[in-house]
C-alpha positions as a printed NumPy array, in Angstrom:
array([[ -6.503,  74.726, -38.263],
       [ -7.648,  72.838, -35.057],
       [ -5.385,  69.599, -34.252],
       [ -8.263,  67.489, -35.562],
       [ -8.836,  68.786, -38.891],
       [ -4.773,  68.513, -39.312],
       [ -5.016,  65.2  , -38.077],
       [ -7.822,  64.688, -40.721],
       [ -6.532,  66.071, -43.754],
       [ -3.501,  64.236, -43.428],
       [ -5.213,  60.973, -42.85 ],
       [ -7.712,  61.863, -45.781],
       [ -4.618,  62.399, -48.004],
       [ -1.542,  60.554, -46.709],
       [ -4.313,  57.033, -45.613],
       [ -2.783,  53.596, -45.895],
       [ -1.887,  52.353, -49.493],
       [ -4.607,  49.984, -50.797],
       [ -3.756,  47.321, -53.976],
       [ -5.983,  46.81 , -56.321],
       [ -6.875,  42.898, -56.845],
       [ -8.72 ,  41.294, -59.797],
       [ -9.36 ,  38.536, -61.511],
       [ -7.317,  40.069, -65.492],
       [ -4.789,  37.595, -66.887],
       [ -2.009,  39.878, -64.44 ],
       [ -2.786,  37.984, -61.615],
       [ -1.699,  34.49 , -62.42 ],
       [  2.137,  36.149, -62.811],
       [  3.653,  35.254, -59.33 ],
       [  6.038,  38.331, -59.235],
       [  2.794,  40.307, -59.645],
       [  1.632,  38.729, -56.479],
       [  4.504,  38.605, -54.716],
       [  4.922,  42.667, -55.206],
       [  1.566,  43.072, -54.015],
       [  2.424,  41.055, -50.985],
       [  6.073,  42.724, -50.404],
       [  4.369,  46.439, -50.643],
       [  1.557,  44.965, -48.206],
       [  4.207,  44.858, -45.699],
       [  5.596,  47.957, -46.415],
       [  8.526,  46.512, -48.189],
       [  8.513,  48.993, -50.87 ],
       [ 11.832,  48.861, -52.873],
       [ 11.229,  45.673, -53.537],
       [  8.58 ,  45.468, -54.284],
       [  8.718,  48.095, -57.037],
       [ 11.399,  45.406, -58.642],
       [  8.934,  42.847, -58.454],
       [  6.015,  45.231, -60.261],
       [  9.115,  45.766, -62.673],
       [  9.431,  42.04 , -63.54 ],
       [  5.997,  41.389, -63.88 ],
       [  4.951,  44.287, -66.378],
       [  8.033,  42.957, -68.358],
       [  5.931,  39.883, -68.846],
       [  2.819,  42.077, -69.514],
       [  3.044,  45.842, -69.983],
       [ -0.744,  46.203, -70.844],
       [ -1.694,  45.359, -67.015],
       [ -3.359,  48.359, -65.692],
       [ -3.527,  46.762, -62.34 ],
       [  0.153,  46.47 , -61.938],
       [  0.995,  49.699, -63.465],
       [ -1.514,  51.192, -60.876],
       [ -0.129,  49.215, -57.67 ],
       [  3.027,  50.522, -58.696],
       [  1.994,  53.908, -58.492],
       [  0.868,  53.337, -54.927],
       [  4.15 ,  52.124, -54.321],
       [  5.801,  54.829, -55.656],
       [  3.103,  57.183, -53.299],
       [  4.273,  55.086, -49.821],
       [  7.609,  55.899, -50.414],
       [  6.963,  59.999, -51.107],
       [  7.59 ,  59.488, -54.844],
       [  4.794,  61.509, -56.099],
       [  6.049,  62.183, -59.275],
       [  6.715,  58.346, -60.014],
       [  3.373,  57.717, -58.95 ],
       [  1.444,  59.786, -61.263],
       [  3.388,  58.719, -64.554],
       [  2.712,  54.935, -63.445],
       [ -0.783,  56.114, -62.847],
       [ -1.124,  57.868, -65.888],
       [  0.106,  54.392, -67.548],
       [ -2.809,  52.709, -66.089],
       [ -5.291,  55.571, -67.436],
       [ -3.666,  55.381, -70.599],
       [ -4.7  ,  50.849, -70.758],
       [ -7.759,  51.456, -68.552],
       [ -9.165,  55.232, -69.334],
       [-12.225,  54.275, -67.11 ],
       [-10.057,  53.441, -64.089],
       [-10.803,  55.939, -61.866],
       [ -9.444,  54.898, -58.578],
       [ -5.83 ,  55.901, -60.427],
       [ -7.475,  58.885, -61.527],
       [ -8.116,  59.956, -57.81 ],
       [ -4.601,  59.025, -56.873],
       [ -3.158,  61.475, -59.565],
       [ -4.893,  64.047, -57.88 ],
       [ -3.936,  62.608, -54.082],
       [ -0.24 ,  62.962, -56.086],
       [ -0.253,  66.457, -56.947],
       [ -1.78 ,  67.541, -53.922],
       [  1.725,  66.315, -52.303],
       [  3.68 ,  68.407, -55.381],
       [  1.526,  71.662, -53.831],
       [  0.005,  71.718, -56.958],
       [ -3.833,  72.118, -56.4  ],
       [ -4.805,  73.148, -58.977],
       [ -3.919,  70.127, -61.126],
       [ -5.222,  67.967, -58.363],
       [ -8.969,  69.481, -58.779],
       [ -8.043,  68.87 , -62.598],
       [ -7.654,  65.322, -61.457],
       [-10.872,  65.473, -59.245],
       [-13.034,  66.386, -61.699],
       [-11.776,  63.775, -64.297],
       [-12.284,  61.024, -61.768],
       [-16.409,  62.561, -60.906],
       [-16.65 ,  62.479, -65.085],
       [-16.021,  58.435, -64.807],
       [-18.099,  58.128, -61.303],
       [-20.238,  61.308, -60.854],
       [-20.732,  59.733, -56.889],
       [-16.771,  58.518, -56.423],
       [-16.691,  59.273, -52.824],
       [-13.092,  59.725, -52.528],
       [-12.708,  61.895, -55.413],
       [-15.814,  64.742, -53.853],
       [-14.178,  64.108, -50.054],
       [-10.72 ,  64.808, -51.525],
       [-12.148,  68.1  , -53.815],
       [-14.244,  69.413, -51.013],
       [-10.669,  69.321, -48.754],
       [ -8.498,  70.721, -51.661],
       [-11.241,  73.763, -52.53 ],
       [-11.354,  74.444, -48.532],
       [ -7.652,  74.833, -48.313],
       [ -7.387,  77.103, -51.414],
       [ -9.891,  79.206, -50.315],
       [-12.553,  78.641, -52.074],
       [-15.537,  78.153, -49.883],
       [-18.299,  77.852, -52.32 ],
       [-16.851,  75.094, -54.467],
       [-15.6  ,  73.313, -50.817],
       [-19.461,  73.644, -49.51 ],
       [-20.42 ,  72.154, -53.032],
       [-18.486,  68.652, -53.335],
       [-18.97 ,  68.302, -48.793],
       [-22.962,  68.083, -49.753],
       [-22.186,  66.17 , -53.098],
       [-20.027,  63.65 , -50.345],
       [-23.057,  63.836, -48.074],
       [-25.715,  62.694, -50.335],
       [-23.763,  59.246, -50.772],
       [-22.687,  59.456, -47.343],
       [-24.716,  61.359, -44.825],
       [-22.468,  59.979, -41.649],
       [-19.482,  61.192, -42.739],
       [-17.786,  62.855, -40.221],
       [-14.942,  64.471, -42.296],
       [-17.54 ,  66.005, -44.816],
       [-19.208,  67.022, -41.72 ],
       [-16.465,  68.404, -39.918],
       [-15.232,  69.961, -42.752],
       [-18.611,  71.687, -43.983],
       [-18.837,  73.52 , -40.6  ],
       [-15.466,  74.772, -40.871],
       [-16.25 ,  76.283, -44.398],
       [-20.062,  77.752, -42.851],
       [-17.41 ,  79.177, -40.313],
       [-14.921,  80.885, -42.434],
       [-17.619,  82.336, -44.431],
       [-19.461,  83.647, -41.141],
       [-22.307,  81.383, -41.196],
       [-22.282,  80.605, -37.721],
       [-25.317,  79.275, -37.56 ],
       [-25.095,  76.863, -40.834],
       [-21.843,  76.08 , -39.106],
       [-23.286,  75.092, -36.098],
       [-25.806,  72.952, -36.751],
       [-22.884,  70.973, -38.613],
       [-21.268,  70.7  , -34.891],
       [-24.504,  69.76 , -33.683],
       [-25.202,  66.904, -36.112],
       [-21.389,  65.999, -35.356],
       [-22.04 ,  65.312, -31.338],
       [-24.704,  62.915, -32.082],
       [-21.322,  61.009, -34.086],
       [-18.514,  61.919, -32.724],
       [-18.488,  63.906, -29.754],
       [-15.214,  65.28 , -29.615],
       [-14.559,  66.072, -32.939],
       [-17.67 ,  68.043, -32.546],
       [-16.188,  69.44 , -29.92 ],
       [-12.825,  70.698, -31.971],
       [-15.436,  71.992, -34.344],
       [-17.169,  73.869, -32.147],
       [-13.511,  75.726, -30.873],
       [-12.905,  76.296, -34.24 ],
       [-16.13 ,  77.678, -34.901],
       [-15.985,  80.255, -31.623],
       [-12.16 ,  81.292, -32.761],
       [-13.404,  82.13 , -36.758],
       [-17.01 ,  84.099, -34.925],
       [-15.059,  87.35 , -34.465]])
């Protein structure tokens, strides 16, 4: 891998913990909104005892269940996270953002597999859910399985066309599959975006040519 596709992936996979905000009958509990606040400054243990007090007061909250989970994900807890994620699914089955994270979870358990699982379930709530096609095309690429990466970095494409990850990314793939050419015109449209990540690309592209 070229330094910036590690530095992608890992910003793609390990980006900053966002809370999910509403306007549900959770929000008016003050130790909801004080965990929220706590774990928005990255104080995470207590926050999680805060999330614990409020879904005392209200266990049917998915959003609280959910921000827990993220909680549980800043502090490397992935298997934490995807039970209080699964708790969310299992109040809100349409939520999909906790979906995602379950997937986001297991890829941090090296379990891949169940993270495409994951994926998939998330695209069956929001066939377009951006995060959920960037995260599958990444996942496929680093299991080695080009055709199904190339698949979900177009699927990402069509609702974003700009995005240089997918981008990035989708040469790679054309690389390792010796499409040079498909894999440079990905560089190409890169420069015009981000010149030197289109430059990494195009190093990357030259080292998988021969």
């Amino acid at each position: 891998m070229g330094l910036l596709e590690t530095k992608n992936l890992r910003e793609r996979l390990n980006r900053p913990i966002s809370f999910k905000s509403g306007t549900d009958g959770v929000l008016k509990l003050s130790r909801y909104r004080t965990g929220v606040a706590l774990a928005q400054e990255n104080r995470h243990e207590e926050a999680l005892e805060e999330f614990e007090i409020a879904l005392e007061k209200d266990p049917k909250a998915p959003r609280a269940h959910y921000n827990m989970g993220q909680t549980h994900a800043a502090l490397g807890q992935h298997a934490e996270a995807i039970n209080c994620f699964e708790r969310a699914l299992e109040i809100d089955p349409k939520f999909v953002e906790a979906q995602n994270n379950i997937g986001v979870a297991y890829i941090n358990l090296q379990r891949g597999n169940d993270a495409i699982k994951h994926f998939h379930r998330a695209l069956r709530i929001a066939p377009k859910y951006y995060e959920a096609l960037l995260n599958l095309g990444i996942i496929y690429y680093q299991l080695g399985n080009f055709f199904n990466s190339i698949k979900a970095f177009k699927k990402v494409l069509a609702v974003e066309a700009t995005d240089k990850i997918a981008i990035y990314h989708l040469g790679l793939v054309y690389a390792e599959w010796k499409d040079i050419e498909a894999a440079r015109k990905q560089a190409a449209i890169l420069s015009k975006l981000d010149p030197e990540m289109a430059a990494d690309l195009t190093r990357q592209i030259v080292l998988r040519a021969y």
